[in-house]
């Protein structure tokens, strides 16, 4: 009976470790998405500046 309990505890520990791994993966994905979002925001701003500059150039022509 003791071996059965020990095996159950080992199994539960494995499940717990697996869940922690999934949680860590989720945190990493979330962080990467926030970095990508920030980069897209910067790119969007740069494109709006370029668009405004092109508009000024177009008016001068």
Backbone atoms as SQL, in Angstrom:
CREATE TABLE atoms (id INTEGER PRIMARY KEY, chain TEXT, resi INTEGER, resn TEXT, atom TEXT, x REAL, y REAL, z REAL);
INSERT INTO atoms VALUES
  (1, 'A', 1, 'UNK', 'N', 0.828, -1.188, 0.000),
  (2, 'A', 1, 'UNK', 'CA', 0.000, 0.000, 0.000),
  (3, 'A', 1, 'UNK', 'C', 0.876, 1.257, 0.000),
  (4, 'A', 2, 'UNK', 'N', 2.000, 1.158, 0.705),
  (5, 'A', 2, 'UNK', 'CA', 2.898, 2.315, 0.763),
  (6, 'A', 2, 'UNK', 'C', 3.449, 2.657, -0.625),
  (7, 'A', 3, 'UNK', 'N', 3.787, 1.607, -1.412),
  (8, 'A', 3, 'UNK', 'CA', 4.288, 1.826, -2.773),
  (9, 'A', 3, 'UNK', 'C', 3.232, 2.505, -3.649),
  (10, 'A', 4, 'UNK', 'N', 1.976, 2.138, -3.458),
  (11, 'A', 4, 'UNK', 'CA', 0.892, 2.731, -4.226),
  (12, 'A', 4, 'UNK', 'C', 0.790, 4.220, -3.900),
  (13, 'A', 5, 'UNK', 'N', 0.835, 4.542, -2.604),
  (14, 'A', 5, 'UNK', 'CA', 0.771, 5.942, -2.187),
  (15, 'A', 5, 'UNK', 'C', 1.966, 6.730, -2.716),
  (16, 'A', 6, 'UNK', 'N', 3.113, 6.124, -2.696),
  (17, 'A', 6, 'UNK', 'CA', 4.317, 6.789, -3.199),
  (18, 'A', 6, 'UNK', 'C', 4.206, 7.032, -4.697),
  (19, 'A', 7, 'UNK', 'N', 3.689, 6.048, -5.420),
  (20, 'A', 7, 'UNK', 'CA', 3.492, 6.218, -6.860),
  (21, 'A', 7, 'UNK', 'C', 2.476, 7.312, -7.165),
  (22, 'A', 8, 'UNK', 'N', 1.416, 7.366, -6.363),
  (23, 'A', 8, 'UNK', 'CA', 0.410, 8.422, -6.545),
  (24, 'A', 8, 'UNK', 'C', 1.042, 9.789, -6.298),
  (25, 'A', 9, 'UNK', 'N', 1.849, 9.908, -5.257),
  (26, 'A', 9, 'UNK', 'CA', 2.525, 11.175, -4.962),
  (27, 'A', 9, 'UNK', 'C', 3.475, 11.575, -6.090),
  (28, 'A', 10, 'UNK', 'N', 4.195, 10.611, -6.627),
  (29, 'A', 10, 'UNK', 'CA', 5.104, 10.892, -7.743),
  (30, 'A', 10, 'UNK', 'C', 4.319, 11.341, -8.979),
  (31, 'A', 11, 'UNK', 'N', 3.187, 10.690, -9.210),
  (32, 'A', 11, 'UNK', 'CA', 2.347, 11.068, -10.338),
  (33, 'A', 11, 'UNK', 'C', 1.823, 12.495, -10.165),
  (34, 'A', 12, 'UNK', 'N', 1.344, 12.805, -8.966),
  (35, 'A', 12, 'UNK', 'CA', 0.832, 14.152, -8.700),
  (36, 'A', 12, 'UNK', 'C', 1.932, 15.199, -8.834),
  (37, 'A', 13, 'UNK', 'N', 3.133, 14.849, -8.420),
  (38, 'A', 13, 'UNK', 'CA', 4.265, 15.758, -8.569),
  (39, 'A', 13, 'UNK', 'C', 4.569, 15.992, -10.055),
  (40, 'A', 14, 'UNK', 'N', 4.477, 14.934, -10.835),
  (41, 'A', 14, 'UNK', 'CA', 4.694, 15.069, -12.285),
  (42, 'A', 14, 'UNK', 'C', 3.636, 15.963, -12.913),
  (43, 'A', 15, 'UNK', 'N', 2.393, 15.787, -12.511),
  (44, 'A', 15, 'UNK', 'CA', 1.308, 16.622, -13.028),
  (45, 'A', 15, 'UNK', 'C', 1.546, 18.078, -12.626),
  (46, 'A', 16, 'UNK', 'N', 1.951, 18.290, -11.384),
  (47, 'A', 16, 'UNK', 'CA', 2.230, 19.645, -10.892),
  (48, 'A', 16, 'UNK', 'C', 3.368, 20.286, -11.685),
  (49, 'A', 17, 'UNK', 'N', 4.426, 19.530, -11.928),
  (50, 'A', 17, 'UNK', 'CA', 5.554, 20.056, -12.711),
  (51, 'A', 17, 'UNK', 'C', 5.130, 20.379, -14.143),
  (52, 'A', 18, 'UNK', 'N', 4.282, 19.531, -14.702),
  (53, 'A', 18, 'UNK', 'CA', 3.784, 19.771, -16.052),
  (54, 'A', 18, 'UNK', 'C', 2.970, 21.067, -16.090),
  (55, 'A', 19, 'UNK', 'N', 2.118, 21.259, -15.098),
  (56, 'A', 19, 'UNK', 'CA', 1.303, 22.479, -15.031),
  (57, 'A', 19, 'UNK', 'C', 2.185, 23.713, -14.863),
  (58, 'A', 20, 'UNK', 'N', 3.217, 23.604, -14.064),
  (59, 'A', 20, 'UNK', 'CA', 4.152, 24.724, -13.904),
  (60, 'A', 20, 'UNK', 'C', 4.854, 25.036, -15.220),
  (61, 'A', 21, 'UNK', 'N', 5.211, 23.996, -15.952),
  (62, 'A', 21, 'UNK', 'CA', 5.847, 24.202, -17.255),
  (63, 'A', 21, 'UNK', 'C', 4.906, 24.926, -18.206),
  (64, 'A', 22, 'UNK', 'N', 3.649, 24.503, -18.232),
  (65, 'A', 22, 'UNK', 'CA', 2.662, 25.174, -19.084),
  (66, 'A', 22, 'UNK', 'C', 2.491, 26.634, -18.674),
  (67, 'A', 23, 'UNK', 'N', 2.494, 26.878, -17.383),
  (68, 'A', 23, 'UNK', 'CA', 2.359, 28.242, -16.879),
  (69, 'A', 23, 'UNK', 'C', 3.538, 29.094, -17.308),
  (70, 'A', 24, 'UNK', 'N', 4.735, 28.542, -17.206),
  (71, 'A', 24, 'UNK', 'CA', 5.932, 29.275, -17.632),
  (72, 'A', 24, 'UNK', 'C', 5.914, 29.557, -19.125),
  (73, 'A', 25, 'UNK', 'N', 5.460, 28.592, -19.900),
  (74, 'A', 25, 'UNK', 'CA', 5.347, 28.792, -21.345),
  (75, 'A', 25, 'UNK', 'C', 4.340, 29.910, -21.625),
  (76, 'A', 26, 'UNK', 'N', 3.231, 29.900, -20.916),
  (77, 'A', 26, 'UNK', 'CA', 2.222, 30.938, -21.078),
  (78, 'A', 26, 'UNK', 'C', 2.771, 32.309, -20.752),
  (79, 'A', 27, 'UNK', 'N', 3.567, 32.401, -19.682),
  (80, 'A', 27, 'UNK', 'CA', 4.163, 33.685, -19.313),
  (81, 'A', 27, 'UNK', 'C', 5.140, 34.163, -20.377),
  (82, 'A', 28, 'UNK', 'N', 5.923, 33.250, -20.916),
  (83, 'A', 28, 'UNK', 'CA', 6.893, 33.609, -21.964),
  (84, 'A', 28, 'UNK', 'C', 6.175, 34.078, -23.227),
  (85, 'A', 29, 'UNK', 'N', 5.124, 33.370, -23.609),
  (86, 'A', 29, 'UNK', 'CA', 4.349, 33.767, -24.787),
  (87, 'A', 29, 'UNK', 'C', 3.735, 35.145, -24.564),
  (88, 'A', 30, 'UNK', 'N', 3.201, 35.370, -23.385),
  (89, 'A', 30, 'UNK', 'CA', 2.603, 36.665, -23.065),
  (90, 'A', 30, 'UNK', 'C', 3.644, 37.778, -23.153),
  (91, 'A', 31, 'UNK', 'N', 4.830, 37.522, -22.625),
  (92, 'A', 31, 'UNK', 'CA', 5.905, 38.523, -22.689),
  (93, 'A', 31, 'UNK', 'C', 6.298, 38.800, -24.140),
  (94, 'A', 32, 'UNK', 'N', 6.456, 37.747, -24.925),
  (95, 'A', 32, 'UNK', 'CA', 6.836, 37.919, -26.329),
  (96, 'A', 32, 'UNK', 'C', 5.770, 38.700, -27.093),
  (97, 'A', 33, 'UNK', 'N', 4.498, 38.438, -26.800),
  (98, 'A', 33, 'UNK', 'CA', 3.419, 39.172, -27.457),
  (99, 'A', 33, 'UNK', 'C', 3.441, 40.642, -27.075),
  (100, 'A', 34, 'UNK', 'N', 3.791, 40.946, -25.815),
  (101, 'A', 34, 'UNK', 'CA', 3.862, 42.352, -25.413),
  (102, 'A', 34, 'UNK', 'C', 5.027, 43.050, -26.112),
  (103, 'A', 35, 'UNK', 'N', 6.137, 42.343, -26.306),
  (104, 'A', 35, 'UNK', 'CA', 7.282, 42.911, -27.035),
  (105, 'A', 35, 'UNK', 'C', 6.884, 43.174, -28.491),
  (106, 'A', 36, 'UNK', 'N', 6.222, 42.219, -29.115),
  (107, 'A', 36, 'UNK', 'CA', 5.779, 42.384, -30.499),
  (108, 'A', 36, 'UNK', 'C', 4.804, 43.546, -30.607),
  (109, 'A', 37, 'UNK', 'N', 3.906, 43.647, -29.647),
  (110, 'A', 37, 'UNK', 'CA', 2.940, 44.745, -29.647),
  (111, 'A', 37, 'UNK', 'C', 3.642, 46.091, -29.560),
  (112, 'A', 38, 'UNK', 'N', 4.635, 46.185, -28.709),
  (113, 'A', 38, 'UNK', 'CA', 5.411, 47.431, -28.579),
  (114, 'A', 38, 'UNK', 'C', 6.133, 47.749, -29.887),
  (115, 'A', 39, 'UNK', 'N', 6.717, 46.739, -30.515),
  (116, 'A', 39, 'UNK', 'CA', 7.414, 46.961, -31.787),
  (117, 'A', 39, 'UNK', 'C', 6.443, 47.416, -32.874),
  (118, 'A', 40, 'UNK', 'N', 5.257, 46.835, -32.900),
  (119, 'A', 40, 'UNK', 'CA', 4.252, 47.247, -33.876),
  (120, 'A', 40, 'UNK', 'C', 3.796, 48.682, -33.630),
  (121, 'A', 41, 'UNK', 'N', 3.717, 49.052, -32.376),
  (122, 'A', 41, 'UNK', 'CA', 3.335, 50.420, -32.037),
  (123, 'A', 41, 'UNK', 'C', 4.380, 51.410, -32.535),
  (124, 'A', 42, 'UNK', 'N', 5.647, 51.085, -32.340),
  (125, 'A', 42, 'UNK', 'CA', 6.735, 51.940, -32.814),
  (126, 'A', 42, 'UNK', 'C', 6.711, 52.015, -34.336),
  (127, 'A', 43, 'UNK', 'N', 6.523, 50.882, -34.997),
  (128, 'A', 43, 'UNK', 'CA', 6.469, 50.852, -36.459),
  (129, 'A', 43, 'UNK', 'C', 5.306, 51.681, -36.974),
  (130, 'A', 44, 'UNK', 'N', 4.176, 51.590, -36.310),
  (131, 'A', 44, 'UNK', 'CA', 3.000, 52.358, -36.703),
  (132, 'A', 44, 'UNK', 'C', 3.278, 53.854, -36.584),
  (133, 'A', 45, 'UNK', 'N', 3.928, 54.239, -35.503),
  (134, 'A', 45, 'UNK', 'CA', 4.278, 55.656, -35.326),
  (135, 'A', 45, 'UNK', 'C', 5.232, 56.109, -36.434),
  (136, 'A', 46, 'UNK', 'N', 6.230, 55.286, -36.722),
  (137, 'A', 46, 'UNK', 'CA', 7.197, 55.649, -37.765),
  (138, 'A', 46, 'UNK', 'C', 6.500, 55.784, -39.126),
  (139, 'A', 47, 'UNK', 'N', 5.575, 54.897, -39.407),
  (140, 'A', 47, 'UNK', 'CA', 4.833, 54.982, -40.671),
  (141, 'A', 47, 'UNK', 'C', 3.984, 56.246, -40.733),
  (142, 'A', 48, 'UNK', 'N', 3.410, 56.646, -39.618),
  (143, 'A', 48, 'UNK', 'CA', 2.603, 57.867, -39.624),
  (144, 'A', 48, 'UNK', 'C', 3.485, 59.092, -39.846),
  (145, 'A', 49, 'UNK', 'N', 4.703, 59.079, -39.299),
  (146, 'A', 49, 'UNK', 'CA', 5.635, 60.182, -39.526),
  (147, 'A', 49, 'UNK', 'C', 6.033, 60.221, -41.007),
  (148, 'A', 50, 'UNK', 'N', 6.338, 59.083, -41.579),
  (149, 'A', 50, 'UNK', 'CA', 6.706, 59.010, -43.003),
  (150, 'A', 50, 'UNK', 'C', 5.542, 59.491, -43.868),
  (151, 'A', 51, 'UNK', 'N', 4.334, 59.074, -43.525),
  (152, 'A', 51, 'UNK', 'CA', 3.164, 59.487, -44.282),
  (153, 'A', 51, 'UNK', 'C', 3.001, 61.007, -44.241),
  (154, 'A', 52, 'UNK', 'N', 3.187, 61.579, -43.078),
  (155, 'A', 52, 'UNK', 'CA', 3.075, 63.039, -42.949),
  (156, 'A', 52, 'UNK', 'C', 4.165, 63.737, -43.757),
  (157, 'A', 53, 'UNK', 'N', 5.365, 63.205, -43.727),
  (158, 'A', 53, 'UNK', 'CA', 6.467, 63.799, -44.505),
  (159, 'A', 53, 'UNK', 'C', 6.163, 63.719, -46.007),
  (160, 'A', 54, 'UNK', 'N', 5.627, 62.587, -46.450),
  (161, 'A', 54, 'UNK', 'CA', 5.270, 62.436, -47.863),
  (162, 'A', 54, 'UNK', 'C', 4.163, 63.415, -48.241),
  (163, 'A', 55, 'UNK', 'N', 3.259, 63.643, -47.349),
  (164, 'A', 55, 'UNK', 'CA', 2.172, 64.592, -47.602),
  (165, 'A', 55, 'UNK', 'C', 2.735, 66.016, -47.773),
  (166, 'A', 56, 'UNK', 'N', 3.676, 66.384, -46.926),
  (167, 'A', 56, 'UNK', 'CA', 4.315, 67.714, -47.028),
  (168, 'A', 56, 'UNK', 'C', 5.060, 67.835, -48.343),
  (169, 'A', 57, 'UNK', 'N', 5.797, 66.791, -48.702),
  (170, 'A', 57, 'UNK', 'CA', 6.550, 66.804, -49.974),
  (171, 'A', 57, 'UNK', 'C', 5.584, 66.926, -51.146),
  (172, 'A', 58, 'UNK', 'N', 4.470, 66.193, -51.079),
  (173, 'A', 58, 'UNK', 'CA', 3.482, 66.221, -52.149),
  (174, 'A', 58, 'UNK', 'C', 2.899, 67.614, -52.314),
  (175, 'A', 59, 'UNK', 'N', 2.653, 68.308, -51.217),
  (176, 'A', 59, 'UNK', 'CA', 2.130, 69.670, -51.281),
  (177, 'A', 59, 'UNK', 'C', 3.137, 70.635, -51.890),
  (178, 'A', 60, 'UNK', 'N', 4.392, 70.378, -51.667),
  (179, 'A', 60, 'UNK', 'CA', 5.444, 71.267, -52.200),
  (180, 'A', 60, 'UNK', 'C', 5.623, 71.094, -53.706),
  (181, 'A', 61, 'UNK', 'N', 5.233, 69.947, -54.224),
  (182, 'A', 61, 'UNK', 'CA', 5.366, 69.686, -55.648),
  (183, 'A', 61, 'UNK', 'C', 4.232, 70.361, -56.348);
